[in-house]
Amino acid sequence: QMTLVESGGGLVQAGGSLRLKCQASGHYFSLYNVAWFRQAPGKEREFVAAFPWIMNPPEYADSVKGRFTIFRDDINDTVSLQMETLNLEDTALYLCAAQNGPVTRSSSSYSVWGQGTQVTVSS
């Protein structure tokens, strides 16, 4: 059974940067699609970025394209999210997720989730 643990969240001023990290433990991480989602209070869980296990390019939500970059390291079983030019709308709990099967932006398709790390952007 795979487990995911996120870290790296915190309080940052608008315009600043953060790098989130998700550490996986378990077998066959390299065979999973991995993704970041976020959820703000009172809002639905929202897709942020995904990095497929097969040789397809990463995918990004339009709201973060050009500002966020997803990385995966199959040697160390980690997936990271570099976030630049943060704004108030990026404030949310950020969750790492993994799944087998076709790459998808739907949270319901992901079977493995971390507990999340809070990102708060202040003005």
CSV table of N, CA, C and O in Angstrom, one decimal:
chain,number,residue,atom,x,y,z
A,1,GLN,N,0.8,-1.2,0.0
A,1,GLN,CA,0.0,0.0,0.0
A,1,GLN,C,0.9,1.2,0.0
A,1,GLN,O,1.8,1.4,0.9
A,2,MET,N,0.6,2.1,-0.9
A,2,MET,CA,1.4,3.3,-1.0
A,2,MET,C,0.9,4.4,-0.1
A,2,MET,O,-0.3,4.5,0.1
A,3,THR,N,1.8,5.1,0.5
A,3,THR,CA,1.4,6.3,1.3
A,3,THR,C,2.1,7.5,0.8
A,3,THR,O,3.2,7.4,0.2
A,4,LEU,N,1.5,8.7,1.0
A,4,LEU,CA,2.0,9.9,0.5
A,4,LEU,C,2.1,10.9,1.7
A,4,LEU,O,1.1,11.1,2.4
A,5,VAL,N,3.2,11.7,1.8
A,5,VAL,CA,3.3,12.7,2.9
A,5,VAL,C,3.8,13.9,2.2
A,5,VAL,O,4.9,14.0,1.6
A,6,GLU,N,3.0,15.0,2.4
A,6,GLU,CA,3.4,16.3,1.8
A,6,GLU,C,4.1,17.2,2.8
A,6,GLU,O,4.0,17.0,4.1
A,7,SER,N,5.0,18.1,2.3
A,7,SER,CA,5.7,19.0,3.2
A,7,SER,C,5.9,20.3,2.4
A,7,SER,O,5.8,20.3,1.1
A,8,GLY,N,6.4,21.3,3.0
A,8,GLY,CA,6.8,22.5,2.3
A,8,GLY,C,5.8,23.7,2.3
A,8,GLY,O,6.2,24.8,1.8
A,9,GLY,N,4.6,23.5,2.8
A,9,GLY,CA,3.7,24.6,2.9
A,9,GLY,C,4.1,25.6,3.9
A,9,GLY,O,5.0,25.4,4.7
A,10,GLY,N,3.3,26.7,3.9
A,10,GLY,CA,3.6,27.8,4.8
A,10,GLY,C,2.9,29.1,4.4
A,10,GLY,O,2.1,29.1,3.5
A,11,LEU,N,3.4,30.1,5.1
A,11,LEU,CA,2.8,31.5,4.8
A,11,LEU,C,3.8,32.2,4.0
A,11,LEU,O,5.0,32.3,4.3
A,12,VAL,N,3.3,32.8,2.9
A,12,VAL,CA,4.2,33.5,2.0
A,12,VAL,C,3.4,34.8,1.5
A,12,VAL,O,2.2,34.8,1.4
A,13,GLN,N,4.2,35.8,1.2
A,13,GLN,CA,3.6,37.1,0.7
A,13,GLN,C,3.2,36.9,-0.8
A,13,GLN,O,3.9,36.1,-1.5
A,14,ALA,N,2.2,37.6,-1.2
A,14,ALA,CA,1.9,37.6,-2.6
A,14,ALA,C,3.1,38.0,-3.5
A,14,ALA,O,3.8,38.9,-3.1
A,15,GLY,N,3.3,37.3,-4.6
A,15,GLY,CA,4.4,37.4,-5.4
A,15,GLY,C,5.6,36.5,-5.1
A,15,GLY,O,6.6,36.4,-5.8
A,16,GLY,N,5.5,35.9,-3.9
A,16,GLY,CA,6.6,35.0,-3.5
A,16,GLY,C,6.5,33.6,-4.1
A,16,GLY,O,5.7,33.3,-4.9
A,17,SER,N,7.4,32.7,-3.6
A,17,SER,CA,7.5,31.4,-4.1
A,17,SER,C,7.5,30.4,-2.9
A,17,SER,O,7.9,30.7,-1.8
A,18,LEU,N,7.1,29.2,-3.3
A,18,LEU,CA,7.2,28.0,-2.4
A,18,LEU,C,7.4,26.8,-3.2
A,18,LEU,O,7.0,26.7,-4.4
A,19,ARG,N,8.1,25.8,-2.6
A,19,ARG,CA,8.2,24.5,-3.2
A,19,ARG,C,7.7,23.4,-2.3
A,19,ARG,O,8.1,23.3,-1.1
A,20,LEU,N,6.7,22.7,-2.8
A,20,LEU,CA,6.1,21.6,-2.0
A,20,LEU,C,6.7,20.3,-2.4
A,20,LEU,O,7.1,20.2,-3.6
A,21,LYS,N,6.7,19.4,-1.5
A,21,LYS,CA,7.3,18.1,-1.8
A,21,LYS,C,6.4,17.0,-1.3
A,21,LYS,O,5.7,17.2,-0.2
A,22,CYS,N,6.3,15.9,-2.0
A,22,CYS,CA,5.4,14.8,-1.6
A,22,CYS,C,6.3,13.6,-1.6
A,22,CYS,O,6.9,13.2,-2.7
A,23,GLN,N,6.5,12.9,-0.5
A,23,GLN,CA,7.3,11.7,-0.4
A,23,GLN,C,6.4,10.5,-0.4
A,23,GLN,O,5.5,10.4,0.5
A,24,ALA,N,6.7,9.6,-1.3
A,24,ALA,CA,5.9,8.4,-1.4
A,24,ALA,C,6.6,7.2,-0.8
A,24,ALA,O,7.9,7.2,-0.8
A,25,SER,N,5.9,6.3,-0.2
A,25,SER,CA,6.5,5.1,0.3
A,25,SER,C,5.6,3.9,-0.2
A,25,SER,O,4.4,4.1,-0.2
A,26,GLY,N,6.3,2.8,-0.5
A,26,GLY,CA,5.5,1.7,-1.1
A,26,GLY,C,6.1,1.3,-2.4
A,26,GLY,O,7.2,1.7,-2.8
A,27,HIS,N,5.5,0.4,-3.1
A,27,HIS,CA,6.1,-0.2,-4.2
A,27,HIS,C,5.6,0.5,-5.5
A,27,HIS,O,4.5,1.0,-5.6
A,28,TYR,N,6.4,0.4,-6.5
A,28,TYR,CA,6.1,0.8,-7.9
A,28,TYR,C,5.6,2.2,-8.0
A,28,TYR,O,4.7,2.5,-8.9
A,29,PHE,N,6.2,3.1,-7.3
A,29,PHE,CA,5.9,4.5,-7.5
A,29,PHE,C,6.0,5.0,-8.9
A,29,PHE,O,5.2,5.7,-9.4
A,30,SER,N,7.0,4.5,-9.6
A,30,SER,CA,7.3,4.9,-11.0
A,30,SER,C,6.2,4.5,-11.9
A,30,SER,O,6.1,5.1,-13.1
A,31,LEU,N,5.3,3.6,-11.5
A,31,LEU,CA,4.2,3.2,-12.4
A,31,LEU,C,2.9,4.0,-12.2
A,31,LEU,O,1.9,3.7,-12.8
A,32,TYR,N,3.0,4.9,-11.3
A,32,TYR,CA,1.8,5.7,-10.9
A,32,TYR,C,1.8,7.1,-11.6
A,32,TYR,O,2.8,7.7,-11.7
A,33,ASN,N,0.6,7.5,-12.0
A,33,ASN,CA,0.5,8.9,-12.3
A,33,ASN,C,0.4,9.7,-11.0
A,33,ASN,O,-0.3,9.2,-10.1
A,34,VAL,N,1.1,10.8,-10.9
A,34,VAL,CA,1.0,11.6,-9.7
A,34,VAL,C,0.5,13.0,-10.0
A,34,VAL,O,0.7,13.5,-11.1
A,35,ALA,N,-0.1,13.6,-9.0
A,35,ALA,CA,-0.7,14.9,-9.2
A,35,ALA,C,-0.8,15.7,-7.9
A,35,ALA,O,-0.7,15.1,-6.8
A,36,TRP,N,-1.0,17.0,-8.1
A,36,TRP,CA,-1.3,17.9,-7.0
A,36,TRP,C,-2.7,18.4,-7.2
A,36,TRP,O,-3.0,18.8,-8.3
A,37,PHE,N,-3.4,18.5,-6.1
A,37,PHE,CA,-4.7,19.1,-6.1
A,37,PHE,C,-4.7,20.1,-5.0
A,37,PHE,O,-3.8,20.1,-4.1
A,38,ARG,N,-5.7,21.0,-4.9
A,38,ARG,CA,-5.8,21.9,-3.8
A,38,ARG,C,-7.3,22.1,-3.5
A,38,ARG,O,-8.1,22.0,-4.3
A,39,GLN,N,-7.5,22.5,-2.2
A,39,GLN,CA,-8.8,22.7,-1.8
A,39,GLN,C,-8.8,23.9,-0.8
A,39,GLN,O,-8.2,23.9,0.2
A,40,ALA,N,-9.6,24.9,-1.2
A,40,ALA,CA,-9.7,26.1,-0.4
A,40,ALA,C,-11.0,25.9,0.5
A,40,ALA,O,-11.9,25.2,0.1
A,41,PRO,N,-11.1,26.6,1.6
A,41,PRO,CA,-12.3,26.5,2.4
A,41,PRO,C,-13.6,26.8,1.7
A,41,PRO,O,-13.6,27.8,1.0
A,42,GLY,N,-14.5,25.9,1.8
A,42,GLY,CA,-15.8,26.2,1.1
A,42,GLY,C,-15.8,25.9,-0.4
A,42,GLY,O,-16.8,26.2,-1.0
A,43,LYS,N,-14.7,25.4,-0.9
A,43,LYS,CA,-14.6,25.2,-2.3
A,43,LYS,C,-14.3,23.7,-2.6
A,43,LYS,O,-13.9,23.0,-1.7
A,44,GLU,N,-14.6,23.3,-3.8
A,44,GLU,CA,-14.3,21.9,-4.2
A,44,GLU,C,-12.8,21.7,-4.5
A,44,GLU,O,-12.1,22.7,-4.7
A,45,ARG,N,-12.5,20.4,-4.4
A,45,ARG,CA,-11.1,20.1,-4.7
A,45,ARG,C,-10.8,20.4,-6.1
A,45,ARG,O,-11.6,20.0,-7.0
A,46,GLU,N,-9.6,21.0,-6.4
A,46,GLU,CA,-9.3,21.5,-7.7
A,46,GLU,C,-8.0,20.9,-8.2
A,46,GLU,O,-7.0,20.9,-7.5
A,47,PHE,N,-8.0,20.5,-9.4
A,47,PHE,CA,-6.8,20.0,-10.0
A,47,PHE,C,-5.8,21.1,-10.2
A,47,PHE,O,-6.1,22.2,-10.6
A,48,VAL,N,-4.5,20.8,-9.9
A,48,VAL,CA,-3.4,21.8,-10.1
A,48,VAL,C,-2.5,21.3,-11.2
A,48,VAL,O,-2.2,22.1,-12.2
A,49,ALA,N,-1.9,20.1,-11.0
A,49,ALA,CA,-0.9,19.7,-12.0
A,49,ALA,C,-0.8,18.1,-11.9
A,49,ALA,O,-1.0,17.6,-10.8
A,50,ALA,N,-0.4,17.5,-13.0
A,50,ALA,CA,-0.1,16.1,-13.0
A,50,ALA,C,1.1,15.7,-13.8
A,50,ALA,O,1.4,16.4,-14.7
A,51,PHE,N,1.8,14.7,-13.3
A,51,PHE,CA,3.0,14.2,-14.0
A,51,PHE,C,2.7,12.7,-14.3
A,51,PHE,O,2.8,11.9,-13.4
A,52,PRO,N,2.4,12.3,-15.6
A,52,PRO,CA,2.2,10.9,-15.9
A,52,PRO,C,3.4,10.0,-15.7
A,52,PRO,O,4.5,10.5,-15.8
A,53,TRP,N,3.1,8.7,-15.4
A,53,TRP,CA,4.2,7.8,-15.2
A,53,TRP,C,4.9,7.5,-16.6
A,53,TRP,O,6.0,7.1,-16.6
A,54,ILE,N,4.1,7.6,-17.6
A,54,ILE,CA,4.6,7.2,-19.0
A,54,ILE,C,5.1,8.5,-19.6
A,54,ILE,O,4.9,9.6,-19.1
A,55,MET,N,5.8,8.4,-20.7
A,55,MET,CA,6.5,9.5,-21.3
A,55,MET,C,5.5,10.5,-22.0
A,55,MET,O,5.5,10.8,-23.2
A,56,ASN,N,4.6,11.1,-21.2
A,56,ASN,CA,3.8,12.2,-21.6
A,56,ASN,C,4.1,13.4,-20.8
A,56,ASN,O,4.6,13.3,-19.7
A,57,PRO,N,3.9,14.6,-21.4
A,57,PRO,CA,4.3,15.8,-20.7
A,57,PRO,C,3.4,16.1,-19.5
A,57,PRO,O,2.2,15.6,-19.5
A,58,PRO,N,3.9,16.8,-18.6
A,58,PRO,CA,3.0,17.2,-17.4
A,58,PRO,C,1.8,18.0,-17.9
A,58,PRO,O,1.8,18.6,-19.0
A,59,GLU,N,0.8,18.0,-17.1
A,59,GLU,CA,-0.4,18.8,-17.3
A,59,GLU,C,-0.6,19.8,-16.2
A,59,GLU,O,-0.3,19.5,-15.1
A,60,TYR,N,-1.2,21.0,-16.6
A,60,TYR,CA,-1.4,22.0,-15.6
A,60,TYR,C,-2.8,22.6,-15.7
A,60,TYR,O,-3.3,22.7,-16.9
A,61,ALA,N,-3.4,23.0,-14.6
A,61,ALA,CA,-4.6,23.8,-14.7
A,61,ALA,C,-4.2,25.2,-15.3
A,61,ALA,O,-3.1,25.7,-15.1
A,62,ASP,N,-5.2,25.8,-16.0
A,62,ASP,CA,-5.0,27.1,-16.6
A,62,ASP,C,-4.6,28.1,-15.6
A,62,ASP,O,-3.8,29.0,-15.9
A,63,SER,N,-5.1,28.0,-14.4
A,63,SER,CA,-4.9,29.0,-13.4
A,63,SER,C,-3.4,29.0,-12.9
A,63,SER,O,-3.0,30.0,-12.3
A,64,VAL,N,-2.7,28.0,-13.1
A,64,VAL,CA,-1.3,27.9,-12.6
A,64,VAL,C,-0.3,27.8,-13.7
A,64,VAL,O,0.9,27.9,-13.5
A,65,LYS,N,-0.8,27.6,-14.9
A,65,LYS,CA,0.2,27.4,-16.0
A,65,LYS,C,1.1,28.6,-16.2
A,65,LYS,O,0.7,29.8,-16.1
A,66,GLY,N,2.4,28.3,-16.3
A,66,GLY,CA,3.4,29.4,-16.4
A,66,GLY,C,3.9,29.9,-15.1
A,66,GLY,O,4.9,30.6,-15.0
A,67,ARG,N,3.3,29.5,-14.0
A,67,ARG,CA,3.7,29.9,-12.6
A,67,ARG,C,4.2,28.7,-11.8
A,67,ARG,O,5.1,28.8,-11.0
A,68,PHE,N,3.5,27.5,-12.0
A,68,PHE,CA,3.8,26.3,-11.2
A,68,PHE,C,4.5,25.3,-12.1
A,68,PHE,O,4.2,25.2,-13.3
A,69,THR,N,5.4,24.5,-11.5
A,69,THR,CA,6.1,23.4,-12.3
A,69,THR,C,6.1,22.2,-11.4
A,69,THR,O,6.5,22.3,-10.2
A,70,ILE,N,5.7,21.1,-12.0
A,70,ILE,CA,5.7,19.8,-11.3
A,70,ILE,C,6.9,19.0,-11.7
A,70,ILE,O,7.3,18.9,-12.9
A,71,PHE,N,7.5,18.4,-10.7
A,71,PHE,CA,8.7,17.5,-10.9
A,71,PHE,C,8.4,16.1,-10.3
A,71,PHE,O,7.7,16.1,-9.3
A,72,ARG,N,9.0,15.1,-10.9
A,72,ARG,CA,8.9,13.8,-10.2
A,72,ARG,C,10.3,13.2,-10.2
A,72,ARG,O,11.1,13.4,-11.2
A,73,ASP,N,10.6,12.5,-9.2
A,73,ASP,CA,11.9,11.8,-9.0
A,73,ASP,C,11.6,10.4,-8.7
A,73,ASP,O,11.3,10.1,-7.5
A,74,ASP,N,11.7,9.5,-9.7
A,74,ASP,CA,11.4,8.1,-9.5
A,74,ASP,C,12.5,7.3,-8.8
A,74,ASP,O,12.3,6.1,-8.4
A,75,ILE,N,13.7,7.9,-8.6
A,75,ILE,CA,14.7,7.3,-7.8
A,75,ILE,C,14.4,7.4,-6.3
A,75,ILE,O,14.5,6.5,-5.5
A,76,ASN,N,14.0,8.6,-5.9
A,76,ASN,CA,13.7,8.9,-4.5
A,76,ASN,C,12.2,8.9,-4.2
A,76,ASN,O,11.8,9.2,-3.1
A,77,ASP,N,11.4,8.6,-5.2
A,77,ASP,CA,9.9,8.4,-5.0
A,77,ASP,C,9.3,9.7,-4.5
A,77,ASP,O,8.6,9.8,-3.5
A,78,THR,N,9.6,10.8,-5.1
A,78,THR,CA,9.1,12.1,-4.7
A,78,THR,C,8.4,12.8,-5.9
A,78,THR,O,8.8,12.6,-7.1
A,79,VAL,N,7.5,13.7,-5.6
A,79,VAL,CA,6.9,14.6,-6.6
A,79,VAL,C,6.9,16.0,-5.9
A,79,VAL,O,6.4,16.1,-4.8
A,80,SER,N,7.3,17.0,-6.6
A,80,SER,CA,7.4,18.3,-6.1
A,80,SER,C,6.6,19.3,-6.9
A,80,SER,O,6.3,19.0,-8.1
A,81,LEU,N,6.3,20.4,-6.3
A,81,LEU,CA,5.5,21.4,-7.0
A,81,LEU,C,6.2,22.8,-6.7
A,81,LEU,O,6.2,23.2,-5.5
A,82,GLN,N,6.9,23.3,-7.7
A,82,GLN,CA,7.5,24.6,-7.5
A,82,GLN,C,6.5,25.7,-7.9
A,82,GLN,O,6.0,25.7,-9.0
A,83,MET,N,6.2,26.6,-7.0
A,83,MET,CA,5.2,27.6,-7.2
A,83,MET,C,5.8,29.0,-7.1
A,83,MET,O,6.5,29.3,-6.2
A,84,GLU,N,5.6,29.7,-8.2
A,84,GLU,CA,6.1,31.1,-8.4
A,84,GLU,C,5.0,32.1,-8.5
A,84,GLU,O,3.9,31.7,-8.8
A,85,THR,N,5.3,33.3,-8.2
A,85,THR,CA,4.4,34.4,-8.4
A,85,THR,C,3.0,34.1,-7.7
A,85,THR,O,2.0,34.2,-8.3
A,86,LEU,N,3.1,33.7,-6.5
A,86,LEU,CA,1.9,33.3,-5.8
A,86,LEU,C,0.9,34.5,-5.6
A,86,LEU,O,1.4,35.6,-5.4
A,87,ASN,N,-0.4,34.2,-5.7
A,87,ASN,CA,-1.4,35.2,-5.4
A,87,ASN,C,-2.4,34.7,-4.4
A,87,ASN,O,-2.3,33.5,-4.0
A,88,LEU,N,-3.2,35.6,-3.9
A,88,LEU,CA,-4.2,35.3,-2.8
A,88,LEU,C,-5.0,34.1,-3.2
A,88,LEU,O,-5.4,33.3,-2.3
A,89,GLU,N,-5.4,33.9,-4.5
A,89,GLU,CA,-6.2,32.8,-4.9
A,89,GLU,C,-5.5,31.5,-4.8
A,89,GLU,O,-6.2,30.4,-5.0
A,90,ASP,N,-4.2,31.5,-4.6
A,90,ASP,CA,-3.5,30.2,-4.5
A,90,ASP,C,-3.6,29.6,-3.0
A,90,ASP,O,-3.1,28.5,-2.8
A,91,THR,N,-4.2,30.4,-2.1
A,91,THR,CA,-4.3,29.9,-0.7
A,91,THR,C,-5.2,28.7,-0.7
A,91,THR,O,-6.4,28.8,-1.1
A,92,ALA,N,-4.7,27.6,-0.2
A,92,ALA,CA,-5.5,26.4,-0.1
A,92,ALA,C,-4.6,25.3,0.6
A,92,ALA,O,-3.5,25.5,0.8
A,93,LEU,N,-5.3,24.2,0.9
A,93,LEU,CA,-4.6,23.0,1.3
A,93,LEU,C,-4.2,22.2,0.0
A,93,LEU,O,-5.1,21.9,-0.8
A,94,TYR,N,-2.9,21.9,-0.1
A,94,TYR,CA,-2.4,21.3,-1.3
A,94,TYR,C,-2.2,19.8,-1.0
A,94,TYR,O,-1.6,19.4,0.0
A,95,LEU,N,-2.8,19.0,-1.8
A,95,LEU,CA,-2.7,17.5,-1.6
A,95,LEU,C,-2.1,16.8,-2.8
A,95,LEU,O,-2.3,17.1,-3.9
A,96,CYS,N,-1.3,15.8,-2.4
A,96,CYS,CA,-0.6,15.0,-3.4
A,96,CYS,C,-1.5,13.7,-3.6
A,96,CYS,O,-2.1,13.2,-2.6
A,97,ALA,N,-1.5,13.3,-4.8
A,97,ALA,CA,-2.3,12.1,-5.1
A,97,ALA,C,-1.7,11.2,-6.2
A,97,ALA,O,-0.8,11.7,-7.0
A,98,ALA,N,-2.0,9.9,-6.2
A,98,ALA,CA,-1.5,9.0,-7.1
A,98,ALA,C,-2.5,8.0,-7.6
A,98,ALA,O,-3.5,7.7,-6.9
A,99,GLN,N,-2.4,7.5,-8.8
A,99,GLN,CA,-3.3,6.6,-9.4
A,99,GLN,C,-2.7,5.8,-10.5
A,99,GLN,O,-1.8,6.3,-11.2
A,100,ASN,N,-3.3,4.6,-10.8
A,100,ASN,CA,-2.9,3.9,-12.0
A,100,ASN,C,-4.0,4.2,-13.1
A,100,ASN,O,-5.0,4.7,-12.7
A,101,GLY,N,-3.7,3.9,-14.3
A,101,GLY,CA,-4.7,4.1,-15.3
A,101,GLY,C,-4.4,5.3,-16.1
A,101,GLY,O,-3.3,6.0,-16.0
A,102,PRO,N,-5.3,5.7,-17.0
A,102,PRO,CA,-5.1,6.9,-17.8
A,102,PRO,C,-5.0,8.2,-17.0
A,102,PRO,O,-5.6,8.3,-15.9
A,103,VAL,N,-4.2,9.1,-17.4
A,103,VAL,CA,-4.0,10.3,-16.7
A,103,VAL,C,-5.3,11.1,-16.7
A,103,VAL,O,-6.0,11.2,-17.7
A,104,THR,N,-5.7,11.6,-15.6
A,104,THR,CA,-7.0,12.3,-15.5
A,104,THR,C,-6.8,13.5,-14.5
A,104,THR,O,-6.0,13.5,-13.6
A,105,ARG,N,-7.7,14.5,-14.7
A,105,ARG,CA,-7.7,15.7,-13.8
A,105,ARG,C,-8.9,15.5,-12.8
A,105,ARG,O,-9.1,16.4,-12.0
A,106,SER,N,-9.5,14.4,-12.8
A,106,SER,CA,-10.6,14.2,-11.9
A,106,SER,C,-10.1,13.6,-10.6
A,106,SER,O,-9.5,12.5,-10.5
A,107,SER,N,-10.4,14.3,-9.5
A,107,SER,CA,-10.0,13.8,-8.2
A,107,SER,C,-10.5,12.4,-7.8
A,107,SER,O,-9.9,11.7,-7.1
A,108,SER,N,-11.7,12.2,-8.3
A,108,SER,CA,-12.4,10.9,-7.9
A,108,SER,C,-11.6,9.7,-8.5
A,108,SER,O,-11.8,8.5,-8.1
A,109,SER,N,-10.8,9.9,-9.5
A,109,SER,CA,-10.0,8.8,-10.1
A,109,SER,C,-8.7,8.5,-9.4
A,109,SER,O,-8.1,7.5,-9.7
A,110,TYR,N,-8.4,9.3,-8.4
A,110,TYR,CA,-7.1,9.0,-7.6
A,110,TYR,C,-7.4,8.2,-6.4
A,110,TYR,O,-8.3,8.6,-5.6
A,111,SER,N,-6.7,7.2,-6.2
A,111,SER,CA,-6.9,6.2,-5.1
A,111,SER,C,-6.0,6.4,-3.9
A,111,SER,O,-6.3,5.9,-2.8
A,112,VAL,N,-4.9,7.1,-4.1
A,112,VAL,CA,-4.0,7.3,-3.0
A,112,VAL,C,-3.9,8.8,-2.7
A,112,VAL,O,-3.6,9.6,-3.7
A,113,TRP,N,-4.0,9.3,-1.5
A,113,TRP,CA,-3.9,10.7,-1.1
A,113,TRP,C,-3.1,10.9,0.1
A,113,TRP,O,-3.0,10.1,1.0
A,114,GLY,N,-2.4,12.0,0.1
A,114,GLY,CA,-1.7,12.5,1.3
A,114,GLY,C,-2.7,13.3,2.2
A,114,GLY,O,-3.8,13.5,1.8
A,115,GLN,N,-2.2,13.7,3.3
A,115,GLN,CA,-3.0,14.5,4.2
A,115,GLN,C,-3.0,16.0,3.8
A,115,GLN,O,-3.9,16.7,4.3
A,116,GLY,N,-2.1,16.4,3.0
A,116,GLY,CA,-2.1,17.8,2.6
A,116,GLY,C,-1.1,18.7,3.4
A,116,GLY,O,-0.7,18.4,4.5
A,117,THR,N,-0.8,19.8,2.7
A,117,THR,CA,0.1,20.8,3.4
A,117,THR,C,-0.5,22.2,3.0
A,117,THR,O,-0.9,22.4,1.9
A,118,GLN,N,-0.7,23.0,4.0
A,118,GLN,CA,-1.4,24.3,3.9
A,118,GLN,C,-0.5,25.4,3.3
A,118,GLN,O,0.7,25.6,3.7
A,119,VAL,N,-1.0,26.1,2.3
A,119,VAL,CA,-0.3,27.2,1.7
A,119,VAL,C,-1.2,28.4,1.9
A,119,VAL,O,-2.4,28.4,1.5
A,120,THR,N,-0.7,29.4,2.5
A,120,THR,CA,-1.4,30.7,2.7
A,120,THR,C,-0.6,31.8,2.2
A,120,THR,O,0.6,32.0,2.5
A,121,VAL,N,-1.3,32.5,1.3
A,121,VAL,CA,-0.6,33.7,0.6
A,121,VAL,C,-1.3,35.0,1.2
A,121,VAL,O,-2.5,35.1,1.2
A,122,SER,N,-0.4,35.9,1.7
A,122,SER,CA,-0.9,37.1,2.3
A,122,SER,C,-0.6,38.3,1.4
A,122,SER,O,0.3,38.3,0.6
A,123,SER,N,-1.4,39.3,1.6
A,123,SER,CA,-1.2,40.5,0.7
A,123,SER,C,-0.2,41.4,1.3
A,123,SER,O,0.2,41.3,2.5
